[in-house]
């Protein structure tokens, strides 16, 4: 009796597994040859289990054969359970392959849809862009002659100084610095180099590059220590050092200015007085 109950337990378990497997197979809706073959195997296995169940139910009524029934049924149930497990794994693998194929199809459809949209966009906008570029090519021959003429025109240091000084007045300090640097290279006279150097110092100060402007002002002073630009250059050195917070160096520049140019212009003298007050010079 106990062996028969065990057999019924395994049979019922296998029947449950088959029912679950059949349900999952139905949900997957497999129509391939492998799927049909798998369903046939499941049906055959279900029939075999039903036969075993019938034998198990009739085992207690047969007196002499009862002891041998549990052993045979147990082996058969074990085989059936193993086959159920194998079929379940195969079914799971097939469902995984189906899901993978479905994802690939969706990806390909999305890619194809995007390509079609891109082609339509290019067709709609490409037709309008083509004609608009044609008139531009017809006007092209009229513009090149003026460009080479401007490029071939020589630029002198004097012209660079004039445009640089105009840029300085307009507070375009970057352009003033560029013109001053080029004029400094092209200038051939001492006065041209001095004016270029002074413009360079002014443009650097305008950009608040005070350390560089102090050096540029002092270079302008060294180029012509006795020229009218010399006291203004020393004044520029003092102003740059004040901006950097170096009051000692600012006072030294002002003392040098007083000692070397006692007869400086009123404007320079007024600036010296102002800077001395800011630097607390003694």
PDB file of C-alpha atoms in Angstrom:
ATOM      1  CA  UNK A   1       0.000   0.000   0.000  1.00  0.00           C
ATOM      2  CA  UNK A   2       2.787   2.416   0.874  1.00  0.00           C
ATOM      3  CA  UNK A   3       4.599   1.685  -2.406  1.00  0.00           C
ATOM      4  CA  UNK A   4       1.401   2.326  -4.316  1.00  0.00           C
ATOM      5  CA  UNK A   5       0.976   5.708  -2.579  1.00  0.00           C
ATOM      6  CA  UNK A   6       4.528   6.644  -3.484  1.00  0.00           C
ATOM      7  CA  UNK A   7       3.884   5.649  -7.064  1.00  0.00           C
ATOM      8  CA  UNK A   8       0.719   7.738  -7.115  1.00  0.00           C
ATOM      9  CA  UNK A   9       2.702  10.716  -5.698  1.00  0.00           C
ATOM     10  CA  UNK A  10       5.295  10.507  -8.451  1.00  0.00           C
ATOM     11  CA  UNK A  11       2.669   9.953 -11.094  1.00  0.00           C
ATOM     12  CA  UNK A  12       0.660  12.953  -9.927  1.00  0.00           C
ATOM     13  CA  UNK A  13       3.858  15.033  -9.843  1.00  0.00           C
ATOM     14  CA  UNK A  14       4.721  14.018 -13.382  1.00  0.00           C
ATOM     15  CA  UNK A  15       1.177  14.769 -14.519  1.00  0.00           C
ATOM     16  CA  UNK A  16       1.451  18.254 -12.973  1.00  0.00           C
ATOM     17  CA  UNK A  17       4.758  18.854 -14.703  1.00  0.00           C
ATOM     18  CA  UNK A  18       3.254  17.747 -18.006  1.00  0.00           C
ATOM     19  CA  UNK A  19       0.285  20.050 -17.550  1.00  0.00           C
ATOM     20  CA  UNK A  20       2.583  23.007 -16.835  1.00  0.00           C
ATOM     21  CA  UNK A  21       4.784  22.084 -19.766  1.00  0.00           C
ATOM     22  CA  UNK A  22       1.769  21.782 -22.024  1.00  0.00           C
ATOM     23  CA  UNK A  23       0.493  25.203 -20.894  1.00  0.00           C
ATOM     24  CA  UNK A  24       3.824  26.912 -21.487  1.00  0.00           C
ATOM     25  CA  UNK A  25       4.067  25.234 -24.901  1.00  0.00           C
ATOM     26  CA  UNK A  26       0.605  26.492 -25.770  1.00  0.00           C
ATOM     27  CA  UNK A  27       1.522  30.054 -24.760  1.00  0.00           C
ATOM     28  CA  UNK A  28       4.687  29.948 -26.887  1.00  0.00           C
ATOM     29  CA  UNK A  29       2.595  28.920 -29.977  1.00  0.00           C
ATOM     30  CA  UNK A  30       5.423  26.949 -31.535  1.00  0.00           C
ATOM     31  CA  UNK A  31       4.629  25.998 -35.128  1.00  0.00           C
ATOM     32  CA  UNK A  32       8.050  24.736 -36.208  1.00  0.00           C
ATOM     33  CA  UNK A  33       8.831  21.085 -36.886  1.00  0.00           C
ATOM     34  CA  UNK A  34      10.813  20.818 -33.652  1.00  0.00           C
ATOM     35  CA  UNK A  35       7.881  22.231 -31.694  1.00  0.00           C
ATOM     36  CA  UNK A  36       5.406  19.774 -33.260  1.00  0.00           C
ATOM     37  CA  UNK A  37       7.735  16.857 -32.541  1.00  0.00           C
ATOM     38  CA  UNK A  38       8.108  18.005 -28.960  1.00  0.00           C
ATOM     39  CA  UNK A  39       4.346  18.206 -28.523  1.00  0.00           C
ATOM     40  CA  UNK A  40       3.978  14.682 -29.911  1.00  0.00           C
ATOM     41  CA  UNK A  41       6.529  13.411 -27.405  1.00  0.00           C
ATOM     42  CA  UNK A  42       4.643  15.117 -24.601  1.00  0.00           C
ATOM     43  CA  UNK A  43       1.379  13.499 -25.734  1.00  0.00           C
ATOM     44  CA  UNK A  44       3.018  10.062 -25.850  1.00  0.00           C
ATOM     45  CA  UNK A  45       4.459  10.594 -22.402  1.00  0.00           C
ATOM     46  CA  UNK A  46       1.036  11.643 -21.107  1.00  0.00           C
ATOM     47  CA  UNK A  47      -0.453   8.423 -22.462  1.00  0.00           C
ATOM     48  CA  UNK A  48       2.248   6.354 -20.784  1.00  0.00           C
ATOM     49  CA  UNK A  49       1.628   8.062 -17.464  1.00  0.00           C
ATOM     50  CA  UNK A  50      -2.085   7.394 -17.743  1.00  0.00           C
ATOM     51  CA  UNK A  51      -1.304   3.706 -18.305  1.00  0.00           C
ATOM     52  CA  UNK A  52       0.948   3.638 -15.253  1.00  0.00           C
ATOM     53  CA  UNK A  53      -1.748   5.355 -13.229  1.00  0.00           C
ATOM     54  CA  UNK A  54      -4.255   2.688 -14.265  1.00  0.00           C
ATOM     55  CA  UNK A  55      -1.839  -0.050 -13.231  1.00  0.00           C
ATOM     56  CA  UNK A  56      -1.201   1.613  -9.900  1.00  0.00           C
ATOM     57  CA  UNK A  57      -4.924   1.859  -9.166  1.00  0.00           C
ATOM     58  CA  UNK A  58      -5.446  -1.834  -9.896  1.00  0.00           C
ATOM     59  CA  UNK A  59      -2.350  -2.950  -7.889  1.00  0.00           C
ATOM     60  CA  UNK A  60      -4.030  -3.241  -4.396  1.00  0.00           C
ATOM     61  CA  UNK A  61      -6.841  -5.534  -5.690  1.00  0.00           C
ATOM     62  CA  UNK A  62      -4.420  -8.092  -7.105  1.00  0.00           C
ATOM     63  CA  UNK A  63      -3.152 -10.014  -4.105  1.00  0.00           C
ATOM     64  CA  UNK A  64      -0.123 -11.857  -5.447  1.00  0.00           C
ATOM     65  CA  UNK A  65       1.207  -9.164  -7.753  1.00  0.00           C
ATOM     66  CA  UNK A  66       1.065  -6.270  -5.282  1.00  0.00           C
ATOM     67  CA  UNK A  67       4.626  -6.628  -3.935  1.00  0.00           C
ATOM     68  CA  UNK A  68       6.208  -6.421  -7.386  1.00  0.00           C
ATOM     69  CA  UNK A  69       4.169  -3.427  -8.620  1.00  0.00           C
ATOM     70  CA  UNK A  70       5.901  -0.672  -6.667  1.00  0.00           C
ATOM     71  CA  UNK A  71       9.358  -1.568  -7.938  1.00  0.00           C
ATOM     72  CA  UNK A  72       8.396  -1.584 -11.616  1.00  0.00           C
ATOM     73  CA  UNK A  73       6.247   1.507 -11.320  1.00  0.00           C
ATOM     74  CA  UNK A  74       9.008   3.349  -9.452  1.00  0.00           C
ATOM     75  CA  UNK A  75      11.520   2.692 -12.220  1.00  0.00           C
ATOM     76  CA  UNK A  76       9.053   3.753 -14.870  1.00  0.00           C
ATOM     77  CA  UNK A  77       8.065   6.917 -13.015  1.00  0.00           C
ATOM     78  CA  UNK A  78      11.721   7.790 -12.601  1.00  0.00           C
ATOM     79  CA  UNK A  79      12.286   7.434 -16.329  1.00  0.00           C
ATOM     80  CA  UNK A  80       9.179   9.457 -17.073  1.00  0.00           C
ATOM     81  CA  UNK A  81      10.282  12.241 -14.734  1.00  0.00           C
ATOM     82  CA  UNK A  82      13.687  12.319 -16.395  1.00  0.00           C
ATOM     83  CA  UNK A  83      12.077  12.567 -19.817  1.00  0.00           C
ATOM     84  CA  UNK A  84       9.783  15.331 -18.549  1.00  0.00           C
ATOM     85  CA  UNK A  85      12.811  17.257 -17.288  1.00  0.00           C
ATOM     86  CA  UNK A  86      14.591  16.790 -20.618  1.00  0.00           C
ATOM     87  CA  UNK A  87      11.572  17.912 -22.605  1.00  0.00           C
ATOM     88  CA  UNK A  88      11.090  20.911 -20.325  1.00  0.00           C
ATOM     89  CA  UNK A  89      14.695  22.002 -20.903  1.00  0.00           C
ATOM     90  CA  UNK A  90      14.268  21.614 -24.652  1.00  0.00           C
ATOM     91  CA  UNK A  91      11.079  23.625 -24.529  1.00  0.00           C
ATOM     92  CA  UNK A  92      12.809  26.353 -22.514  1.00  0.00           C
ATOM     93  CA  UNK A  93      15.672  26.513 -25.025  1.00  0.00           C
ATOM     94  CA  UNK A  94      13.248  26.761 -27.922  1.00  0.00           C
ATOM     95  CA  UNK A  95      11.374  29.600 -26.218  1.00  0.00           C
ATOM     96  CA  UNK A  96      14.699  31.383 -25.659  1.00  0.00           C
ATOM     97  CA  UNK A  97      15.568  31.026 -29.340  1.00  0.00           C
ATOM     98  CA  UNK A  98      12.137  32.312 -30.319  1.00  0.00           C
ATOM     99  CA  UNK A  99      12.536  35.353 -28.054  1.00  0.00           C
ATOM    100  CA  UNK A 100      15.980  36.034 -29.527  1.00  0.00           C
ATOM    101  CA  UNK A 101      14.663  35.805 -33.087  1.00  0.00           C
ATOM    102  CA  UNK A 102      11.767  38.101 -32.174  1.00  0.00           C
ATOM    103  CA  UNK A 103      14.176  40.707 -30.775  1.00  0.00           C
ATOM    104  CA  UNK A 104      16.305  40.513 -33.911  1.00  0.00           C
ATOM    105  CA  UNK A 105      13.265  41.063 -36.113  1.00  0.00           C
ATOM    106  CA  UNK A 106      12.193  44.086 -34.037  1.00  0.00           C
ATOM    107  CA  UNK A 107      15.696  45.569 -34.226  1.00  0.00           C
ATOM    108  CA  UNK A 108      15.868  45.089 -37.980  1.00  0.00           C
ATOM    109  CA  UNK A 109      12.436  46.665 -38.411  1.00  0.00           C
ATOM    110  CA  UNK A 110      13.471  49.689 -36.326  1.00  0.00           C
ATOM    111  CA  UNK A 111      16.695  50.090 -38.334  1.00  0.00           C
ATOM    112  CA  UNK A 112      14.837  49.805 -41.628  1.00  0.00           C
ATOM    113  CA  UNK A 113      12.244  52.346 -40.504  1.00  0.00           C
ATOM    114  CA  UNK A 114      15.001  54.815 -39.530  1.00  0.00           C
ATOM    115  CA  UNK A 115      16.778  54.370 -42.864  1.00  0.00           C
ATOM    116  CA  UNK A 116      13.555  54.990 -44.748  1.00  0.00           C
ATOM    117  CA  UNK A 117      12.920  58.133 -42.670  1.00  0.00           C
ATOM    118  CA  UNK A 118      16.451  59.403 -43.327  1.00  0.00           C
ATOM    119  CA  UNK A 119      16.054  58.804 -47.062  1.00  0.00           C
ATOM    120  CA  UNK A 120      12.761  60.672 -47.104  1.00  0.00           C
ATOM    121  CA  UNK A 121      14.262  63.577 -45.156  1.00  0.00           C
ATOM    122  CA  UNK A 122      17.239  63.730 -47.521  1.00  0.00           C
ATOM    123  CA  UNK A 123      14.957  63.605 -50.544  1.00  0.00           C
ATOM    124  CA  UNK A 124      12.796  66.441 -49.213  1.00  0.00           C
ATOM    125  CA  UNK A 125      15.633  68.742 -48.130  1.00  0.00           C
ATOM    126  CA  UNK A 126      18.269  67.773 -50.634  1.00  0.00           C
ATOM    127  CA  UNK A 127      16.191  68.937 -53.576  1.00  0.00           C
ATOM    128  CA  UNK A 128      15.813  72.412 -52.085  1.00  0.00           C
ATOM    129  CA  UNK A 129      19.464  72.819 -51.164  1.00  0.00           C
ATOM    130  CA  UNK A 130      20.840  71.970 -54.587  1.00  0.00           C
ATOM    131  CA  UNK A 131      19.406  74.829 -56.632  1.00  0.00           C
ATOM    132  CA  UNK A 132      20.270  77.452 -54.012  1.00  0.00           C
ATOM    133  CA  UNK A 133      23.958  76.645 -54.338  1.00  0.00           C
ATOM    134  CA  UNK A 134      23.967  77.049 -58.110  1.00  0.00           C
ATOM    135  CA  UNK A 135      23.532  80.856 -58.204  1.00  0.00           C
ATOM    136  CA  UNK A 136      26.345  81.219 -55.683  1.00  0.00           C
ATOM    137  CA  UNK A 137      28.729  79.513 -58.100  1.00  0.00           C
ATOM    138  CA  UNK A 138      27.680  81.891 -60.884  1.00  0.00           C
ATOM    139  CA  UNK A 139      28.540  84.912 -58.714  1.00  0.00           C
ATOM    140  CA  UNK A 140      31.885  83.430 -57.654  1.00  0.00           C
ATOM    141  CA  UNK A 141      33.933  84.676 -60.638  1.00  0.00           C
ATOM    142  CA  UNK A 142      33.085  88.313 -59.818  1.00  0.00           C
ATOM    143  CA  UNK A 143      34.512  88.235 -56.241  1.00  0.00           C
ATOM    144  CA  UNK A 144      37.990  86.649 -56.596  1.00  0.00           C
ATOM    145  CA  UNK A 145      39.604  89.551 -58.500  1.00  0.00           C
ATOM    146  CA  UNK A 146      39.170  91.927 -55.528  1.00  0.00           C
ATOM    147  CA  UNK A 147      40.566  89.485 -52.943  1.00  0.00           C
ATOM    148  CA  UNK A 148      43.979  88.990 -54.597  1.00  0.00           C
ATOM    149  CA  UNK A 149      44.265  92.732 -55.125  1.00  0.00           C
ATOM    150  CA  UNK A 150      43.826  93.352 -51.408  1.00  0.00           C
ATOM    151  CA  UNK A 151      46.209  90.536 -50.540  1.00  0.00           C
ATOM    152  CA  UNK A 152      48.875  91.810 -52.913  1.00  0.00           C
ATOM    153  CA  UNK A 153      48.778  95.325 -51.474  1.00  0.00           C
ATOM    154  CA  UNK A 154      51.823  95.831 -49.199  1.00  0.00           C
ATOM    155  CA  UNK A 155      51.227  96.772 -45.562  1.00  0.00           C
ATOM    156  CA  UNK A 156      53.680  99.215 -44.056  1.00  0.00           C
ATOM    157  CA  UNK A 157      54.609  99.803 -40.431  1.00  0.00           C
ATOM    158  CA  UNK A 158      53.047 103.266 -40.584  1.00  0.00           C
ATOM    159  CA  UNK A 159      49.710 101.882 -41.747  1.00  0.00           C
ATOM    160  CA  UNK A 160      49.778  99.267 -39.016  1.00  0.00           C
ATOM    161  CA  UNK A 161      50.511 101.973 -36.442  1.00  0.00           C
ATOM    162  CA  UNK A 162      47.598 104.100 -37.636  1.00  0.00           C
ATOM    163  CA  UNK A 163      45.107 101.238 -37.586  1.00  0.00           C
ATOM    164  CA  UNK A 164      46.515 100.041 -34.251  1.00  0.00           C
ATOM    165  CA  UNK A 165      46.136 103.464 -32.641  1.00  0.00           C
ATOM    166  CA  UNK A 166      42.572 103.691 -33.973  1.00  0.00           C
ATOM    167  CA  UNK A 167      41.834 100.260 -32.475  1.00  0.00           C
ATOM    168  CA  UNK A 168      43.320 101.433 -29.154  1.00  0.00           C
ATOM    169  CA  UNK A 169      40.976 104.425 -29.083  1.00  0.00           C
ATOM    170  CA  UNK A 170      38.081 102.087 -29.840  1.00  0.00           C
ATOM    171  CA  UNK A 171      39.201  99.842 -26.954  1.00  0.00           C
ATOM    172  CA  UNK A 172      39.916  96.995 -29.345  1.00  0.00           C
ATOM    173  CA  UNK A 173      43.071  96.143 -27.459  1.00  0.00           C
ATOM    174  CA  UNK A 174      43.647  92.747 -29.098  1.00  0.00           C
ATOM    175  CA  UNK A 175      43.753  94.304 -32.577  1.00  0.00           C
ATOM    176  CA  UNK A 176      45.978  97.105 -31.312  1.00  0.00           C
ATOM    177  CA  UNK A 177      48.397  94.550 -29.846  1.00  0.00           C
ATOM    178  CA  UNK A 178      48.485  92.554 -33.100  1.00  0.00           C
ATOM    179  CA  UNK A 179      49.145  95.630 -35.223  1.00  0.00           C
ATOM    180  CA  UNK A 180      51.805  96.895 -32.807  1.00  0.00           C
ATOM    181  CA  UNK A 181      53.648  93.555 -32.907  1.00  0.00           C
ATOM    182  CA  UNK A 182      53.609  93.489 -36.714  1.00  0.00           C
ATOM    183  CA  UNK A 183      54.649  97.145 -36.970  1.00  0.00           C
ATOM    184  CA  UNK A 184      57.531  96.498 -34.562  1.00  0.00           C
ATOM    185  CA  UNK A 185      58.847  93.851 -36.948  1.00  0.00           C
ATOM    186  CA  UNK A 186      58.408  95.975 -40.089  1.00  0.00           C
ATOM    187  CA  UNK A 187      59.577  99.335 -38.714  1.00  0.00           C
ATOM    188  CA  UNK A 188      63.007 100.379 -39.999  1.00  0.00           C
ATOM    189  CA  UNK A 189      63.478 103.706 -38.215  1.00  0.00           C
ATOM    190  CA  UNK A 190      64.168 104.174 -34.464  1.00  0.00           C
ATOM    191  CA  UNK A 191      61.102 106.359 -34.104  1.00  0.00           C
ATOM    192  CA  UNK A 192      58.909 103.765 -35.830  1.00  0.00           C
ATOM    193  CA  UNK A 193      60.155 101.048 -33.490  1.00  0.00           C
ATOM    194  CA  UNK A 194      59.659 103.319 -30.471  1.00  0.00           C
ATOM    195  CA  UNK A 195      56.055 104.148 -31.386  1.00  0.00           C
ATOM    196  CA  UNK A 196      55.317 100.490 -32.098  1.00  0.00           C
ATOM    197  CA  UNK A 197      56.759  99.478 -28.733  1.00  0.00           C
ATOM    198  CA  UNK A 198      54.770 102.151 -26.913  1.00  0.00           C
ATOM    199  CA  UNK A 199      51.543 101.068 -28.656  1.00  0.00           C
ATOM    200  CA  UNK A 200      52.274  97.482 -27.650  1.00  0.00           C
ATOM    201  CA  UNK A 201      52.643  98.509 -24.003  1.00  0.00           C
ATOM    202  CA  UNK A 202      49.373 100.471 -24.105  1.00  0.00           C
ATOM    203  CA  UNK A 203      47.447  97.573 -25.661  1.00  0.00           C
ATOM    204  CA  UNK A 204      48.765  95.153 -23.022  1.00  0.00           C
ATOM    205  CA  UNK A 205      47.761  97.526 -20.228  1.00  0.00           C
ATOM    206  CA  UNK A 206      44.304  97.819 -21.798  1.00  0.00           C
ATOM    207  CA  UNK A 207      43.969  94.041 -21.546  1.00  0.00           C
ATOM    208  CA  UNK A 208      45.069  94.192 -17.882  1.00  0.00           C
ATOM    209  CA  UNK A 209      48.231  92.254 -18.623  1.00  0.00           C
ATOM    210  CA  UNK A 210      50.087  94.560 -16.252  1.00  0.00           C
ATOM    211  CA  UNK A 211      53.293  92.579 -15.806  1.00  0.00           C
ATOM    212  CA  UNK A 212      53.820  92.392 -19.576  1.00  0.00           C
ATOM    213  CA  UNK A 213      52.804  96.008 -20.019  1.00  0.00           C
ATOM    214  CA  UNK A 214      55.366  97.143 -17.380  1.00  0.00           C
ATOM    215  CA  UNK A 215      58.111  95.325 -19.279  1.00  0.00           C
ATOM    216  CA  UNK A 216      56.903  96.737 -22.610  1.00  0.00           C
ATOM    217  CA  UNK A 217      56.845 100.308 -21.199  1.00  0.00           C
ATOM    218  CA  UNK A 218      60.362  99.903 -19.822  1.00  0.00           C
ATOM    219  CA  UNK A 219      61.552  98.574 -23.207  1.00  0.00           C
ATOM    220  CA  UNK A 220      60.092 101.705 -24.804  1.00  0.00           C
ATOM    221  CA  UNK A 221      62.048 103.857 -22.334  1.00  0.00           C
ATOM    222  CA  UNK A 222      65.287 101.981 -23.065  1.00  0.00           C
ATOM    223  CA  UNK A 223      64.862 102.443 -26.824  1.00  0.00           C
ATOM    224  CA  UNK A 224      65.039 106.226 -26.477  1.00  0.00           C
ATOM    225  CA  UNK A 225      65.822 107.391 -22.894  1.00  0.00           C
ATOM    226  CA  UNK A 226      65.919 111.074 -23.940  1.00  0.00           C
ATOM    227  CA  UNK A 227      62.891 111.145 -26.245  1.00  0.00           C
ATOM    228  CA  UNK A 228      59.533 112.760 -25.390  1.00  0.00           C
ATOM    229  CA  UNK A 229      58.110 109.236 -25.028  1.00  0.00           C
ATOM    230  CA  UNK A 230      60.585 108.328 -22.259  1.00  0.00           C
ATOM    231  CA  UNK A 231      58.775 110.094 -19.339  1.00  0.00           C
ATOM    232  CA  UNK A 232      55.434 108.689 -20.532  1.00  0.00           C
ATOM    233  CA  UNK A 233      56.990 105.225 -20.651  1.00  0.00           C
ATOM    234  CA  UNK A 234      58.232 105.550 -17.051  1.00  0.00           C
ATOM    235  CA  UNK A 235      54.791 106.766 -16.057  1.00  0.00           C
ATOM    236  CA  UNK A 236      53.344 103.650 -17.713  1.00  0.00           C
ATOM    237  CA  UNK A 237      55.759 101.472 -15.727  1.00  0.00           C
ATOM    238  CA  UNK A 238      54.575 103.097 -12.505  1.00  0.00           C
ATOM    239  CA  UNK A 239      50.893 102.677 -13.399  1.00  0.00           C
ATOM    240  CA  UNK A 240      51.372  98.981 -14.246  1.00  0.00           C
ATOM    241  CA  UNK A 241      53.223  98.313 -10.983  1.00  0.00           C
ATOM    242  CA  UNK A 242      50.481 100.070  -9.027  1.00  0.00           C
ATOM    243  CA  UNK A 243      47.921  97.837 -10.740  1.00  0.00           C
ATOM    244  CA  UNK A 244      49.961  94.824  -9.620  1.00  0.00           C
ATOM    245  CA  UNK A 245      50.054  96.164  -6.058  1.00  0.00           C
ATOM    246  CA  UNK A 246      53.840  96.732  -6.090  1.00  0.00           C
ATOM    247  CA  UNK A 247      53.972 100.239  -4.604  1.00  0.00           C
ATOM    248  CA  UNK A 248      57.741 100.147  -4.032  1.00  0.00           C
ATOM    249  CA  UNK A 249      58.517  99.575  -7.718  1.00  0.00           C
ATOM    250  CA  UNK A 250      55.928 102.186  -8.694  1.00  0.00           C
ATOM    251  CA  UNK A 251      57.640 104.793  -6.475  1.00  0.00           C
ATOM    252  CA  UNK A 252      61.068 103.903  -7.889  1.00  0.00           C
ATOM    253  CA  UNK A 253      59.809 104.517 -11.435  1.00  0.00           C
ATOM    254  CA  UNK A 254      58.361 107.887 -10.378  1.00  0.00           C
ATOM    255  CA  UNK A 255      61.616 108.919  -8.681  1.00  0.00           C
ATOM    256  CA  UNK A 256      63.524 108.042 -11.843  1.00  0.00           C
ATOM    257  CA  UNK A 257      61.075 110.136 -13.847  1.00  0.00           C
ATOM    258  CA  UNK A 258      61.509 113.164 -11.531  1.00  0.00           C
ATOM    259  CA  UNK A 259      65.298 112.963 -11.550  1.00  0.00           C
ATOM    260  CA  UNK A 260      65.710 112.539 -15.307  1.00  0.00           C
ATOM    261  CA  UNK A 261      62.874 114.774 -16.501  1.00  0.00           C
ATOM    262  CA  UNK A 262      62.484 117.714 -14.107  1.00  0.00           C
ATOM    263  CA  UNK A 263      60.861 119.724 -16.890  1.00  0.00           C
ATOM    264  CA  UNK A 264      58.238 117.188 -17.892  1.00  0.00           C
ATOM    265  CA  UNK A 265      54.945 118.341 -19.389  1.00  0.00           C
ATOM    266  CA  UNK A 266      52.190 119.473 -17.010  1.00  0.00           C
ATOM    267  CA  UNK A 267      50.128 116.425 -17.872  1.00  0.00           C
ATOM    268  CA  UNK A 268      52.957 114.095 -16.887  1.00  0.00           C
ATOM    269  CA  UNK A 269      53.632 116.024 -13.684  1.00  0.00           C
ATOM    270  CA  UNK A 270      49.955 115.872 -12.703  1.00  0.00           C
ATOM    271  CA  UNK A 271      49.967 112.132 -13.248  1.00  0.00           C
ATOM    272  CA  UNK A 272      53.158 111.776 -11.176  1.00  0.00           C
ATOM    273  CA  UNK A 273      51.501 113.585  -8.266  1.00  0.00           C
ATOM    274  CA  UNK A 274      48.433 111.331  -8.497  1.00  0.00           C
ATOM    275  CA  UNK A 275      50.475 108.122  -8.631  1.00  0.00           C
ATOM    276  CA  UNK A 276      52.674 109.199  -5.729  1.00  0.00           C
ATOM    277  CA  UNK A 277      49.564 109.664  -3.609  1.00  0.00           C
ATOM    278  CA  UNK A 278      48.275 106.206  -4.520  1.00  0.00           C
ATOM    279  CA  UNK A 279      51.626 104.540  -3.898  1.00  0.00           C
ATOM    280  CA  UNK A 280      52.246 106.525  -0.668  1.00  0.00           C
ATOM    281  CA  UNK A 281      55.653 107.558  -1.963  1.00  0.00           C
ATOM    282  CA  UNK A 282      57.888 109.555   0.436  1.00  0.00           C
TER     283      UNK A 282
END
